[in-house]
Amino acid sequence: MTTGLIIVQLMNGIALGALYALMAFGLSIIKGLLNIPNFAHGALYLIGAYVAFEVSSSLDSFWLGLPAAVLASAAVGVVIERFGVRRLYGSAYLFQLLLLFGIALVLEQCVILIWGTLGQSLTPPGILMGAVDLGVSLFPKYLLFTTLVSFLVIVGIWFVIEKTHFGAVIRAGLERREMVSALGINIELLFTLAFAMGAGLAGLAGALAVPLVGVSNTMGTDMLAIAFVVVVLGGLGSIYGAIAAGLLVGIVQSMSALWVPSASTVLIYAMMILIIAFRPQGLLGER
Amino acid sequence: MLLTVEDIQTYYGNSHVLHGVDLEVGAGEVVALVGRNGAGKTTTLRSIMGLTPPRSGSVRFKDQAIAGEKPHRIARRGIAYVPESREPFSLLTVEENLTIATNPRSPWQLDQVWQWFPALKEIRDRKGGHLSGGQQQMMVIGRGLLTGPELLLLDEPSQGLAPVIVETVVEMLKDLRKSNLSVLLVEQSIGVALDLADRIYVLNEGRVALHARSEEIREDPSRLDAYLGLSAT
């Protein structure tokens, strides 16, 4: 096994992990602020993927497809929050889970109604085709692009959350919702925005994934399972834990493909069990 | 009257806590609510703030009915709530805590808070979770005032604080009296309540058991004995 191959797999893992991080970051913002396990997150990823695919192929512009996907998923997120999830704040987990599971099924069926069950693929735009020479090996330009976009978006959101007044309100709301509203802040609007933001991140992850894996109507469900593993690994209640855990899962999955390709998916879950056994609060979570 | 509460009945789930509380707070007035633990003092404040809305009865603020409105709407009408548990935002810095909901029209701005509590200014970049009880109390009172309220609902500001800190807070509240702010104060310490308040309501088992001017109580503290089980002197 050459060093070149290992480096390429490592970078593959980082690229994959960046997508997981985008997904899980959105999921943990929603979990942290709204205390809702968003089981429709995979469906929002699916919608992002299909909208990106549709816009990219019909308008022949990948660059319009990306923002269109983010907006479409965020808009669906707003509808889910306002007309569904909002009625269940404070009720039992089971009801929230059922509602969101139901919504996910409906959305998936809608995607099938519109686009059918046949998977399709899309090539990246010309400028992102081909590979760059890393010195030790060649690496696909598009993977570098997804990694870069994911990190820029994550850094951008980190900046908003940590360095702006709006972010301070979000951080305050993560900790004490009631007190935030007693200070005159419209917490419901904040919840809608947070849900839209999380949904938009799922849409972006879906759109970025299209040139890599194409579109298929099961892609949302597959991604949802991994995103939840990532959130649990990162630690519930720690929105940044999801980023570290996303990268970790991506890298583990990618590296294990070198040695035990058939076990790479199982390994993720095994890793989750191990980490939870020794650190029940997750990597960055607090007890 | 700035605030008029009439016959409010408030429940926590099935537990009936307030059995028809009536009280009033005038503009610029400081009114204290005293009583044993569980008498319904905190619930009264939470009912006014809309955090635990009353099932019946009326709450009027500046001649508008506010019972049933969402807390953020009530807050924006000009009521600030400083809870007993203080509820500091532990991941935000002191300055972020103070300015989380500032109102540019508030008569109090950040500089004023720094003047009252110079100790806070020195630790403005420290996280709210890493403060002493006294520092937290100063911070959350400041946080409430920066929203520009006309009425401050203040729950147990002296609880768990060292006497010297209580003094700072009391001095600050006295200073606030000059600016025509109304305060509805829940206070365990009868001394502090009598020192600050114009009038006193004694709550007992979810009802107003006694209502008197502070000087009347000062003249005859034994009037409180039946409700508090301790001498007020």
Tab-separated table of N, CA, C and O in Angstrom, chain A residues 35-37 39 88 90-102:
chain	number	residue	atom	x	y	z
A	35	ASN	N	-34.838	21.405	20.745
A	35	ASN	CA	-34.967	20.118	21.424
A	35	ASN	C	-35.864	19.156	20.647
A	35	ASN	O	-36.723	18.487	21.201
A	36	ILE	N	-35.636	19.127	19.347
A	36	ILE	CA	-36.420	18.273	18.462
A	36	ILE	C	-35.453	17.346	17.717
A	36	ILE	O	-34.479	17.820	17.140
A	37	PRO	N	-35.703	16.023	17.759
A	37	PRO	CA	-34.869	15.126	16.956
A	37	PRO	C	-35.406	15.150	15.526
A	37	PRO	O	-36.450	14.582	15.256
A	39	PHE	N	-36.096	13.902	12.516
A	39	PHE	CA	-36.039	12.700	11.681
A	39	PHE	C	-36.369	12.989	10.223
A	39	PHE	O	-36.283	12.107	9.392
A	88	LEU	N	-45.800	20.695	18.692
A	88	LEU	CA	-45.346	19.606	19.563
A	88	LEU	C	-44.179	19.994	20.476
A	88	LEU	O	-43.573	19.134	21.090
A	90	GLY	N	-42.413	20.658	23.620
A	90	GLY	CA	-42.769	20.315	24.986
A	90	GLY	C	-43.582	19.036	25.115
A	90	GLY	O	-43.820	18.566	26.210
A	91	SER	N	-44.022	18.446	24.002
A	91	SER	CA	-44.737	17.178	24.171
A	91	SER	C	-43.746	16.014	24.101
A	91	SER	O	-42.554	16.212	23.878
A	92	ALA	N	-44.277	14.812	24.293
A	92	ALA	CA	-43.401	13.650	24.425
A	92	ALA	C	-42.595	13.418	23.142
A	92	ALA	O	-43.059	13.721	22.047
A	93	TYR	N	-41.394	12.901	23.335
A	93	TYR	CA	-40.499	12.592	22.226
A	93	TYR	C	-41.176	11.743	21.164
A	93	TYR	O	-40.982	11.934	19.983
A	94	LEU	N	-41.994	10.789	21.651
A	94	LEU	CA	-42.604	9.837	20.735
A	94	LEU	C	-43.438	10.554	19.671
A	94	LEU	O	-43.393	10.214	18.492
A	95	PHE	N	-44.190	11.579	20.089
A	95	PHE	CA	-45.046	12.299	19.144
A	95	PHE	C	-44.203	13.057	18.124
A	95	PHE	O	-44.508	13.092	16.939
A	96	GLN	N	-43.133	13.673	18.628
A	96	GLN	CA	-42.248	14.415	17.723
A	96	GLN	C	-41.641	13.467	16.703
A	96	GLN	O	-41.586	13.762	15.511
A	97	LEU	N	-41.216	12.314	17.221
A	97	LEU	CA	-40.594	11.319	16.355
A	97	LEU	C	-41.572	10.835	15.286
A	97	LEU	O	-41.246	10.773	14.105
A	98	LEU	N	-42.798	10.549	15.719
A	98	LEU	CA	-43.806	10.062	14.768
A	98	LEU	C	-44.111	11.111	13.707
A	98	LEU	O	-44.171	10.807	12.518
A	99	LEU	N	-44.303	12.340	14.157
A	99	LEU	CA	-44.622	13.408	13.208
A	99	LEU	C	-43.508	13.551	12.170
A	99	LEU	O	-43.758	13.575	10.966
A	100	LEU	N	-42.276	13.627	12.661
A	100	LEU	CA	-41.173	13.890	11.743
A	100	LEU	C	-40.903	12.685	10.840
A	100	LEU	O	-40.557	12.843	9.673
A	101	PHE	N	-41.081	11.495	11.384
A	101	PHE	CA	-40.957	10.294	10.561
A	101	PHE	C	-42.004	10.315	9.457
A	101	PHE	O	-41.726	10.018	8.298
A	102	GLY	N	-43.225	10.686	9.849
A	102	GLY	CA	-44.319	10.778	8.879
A	102	GLY	C	-44.011	11.793	7.794
A	102	GLY	O	-44.169	11.522	6.597
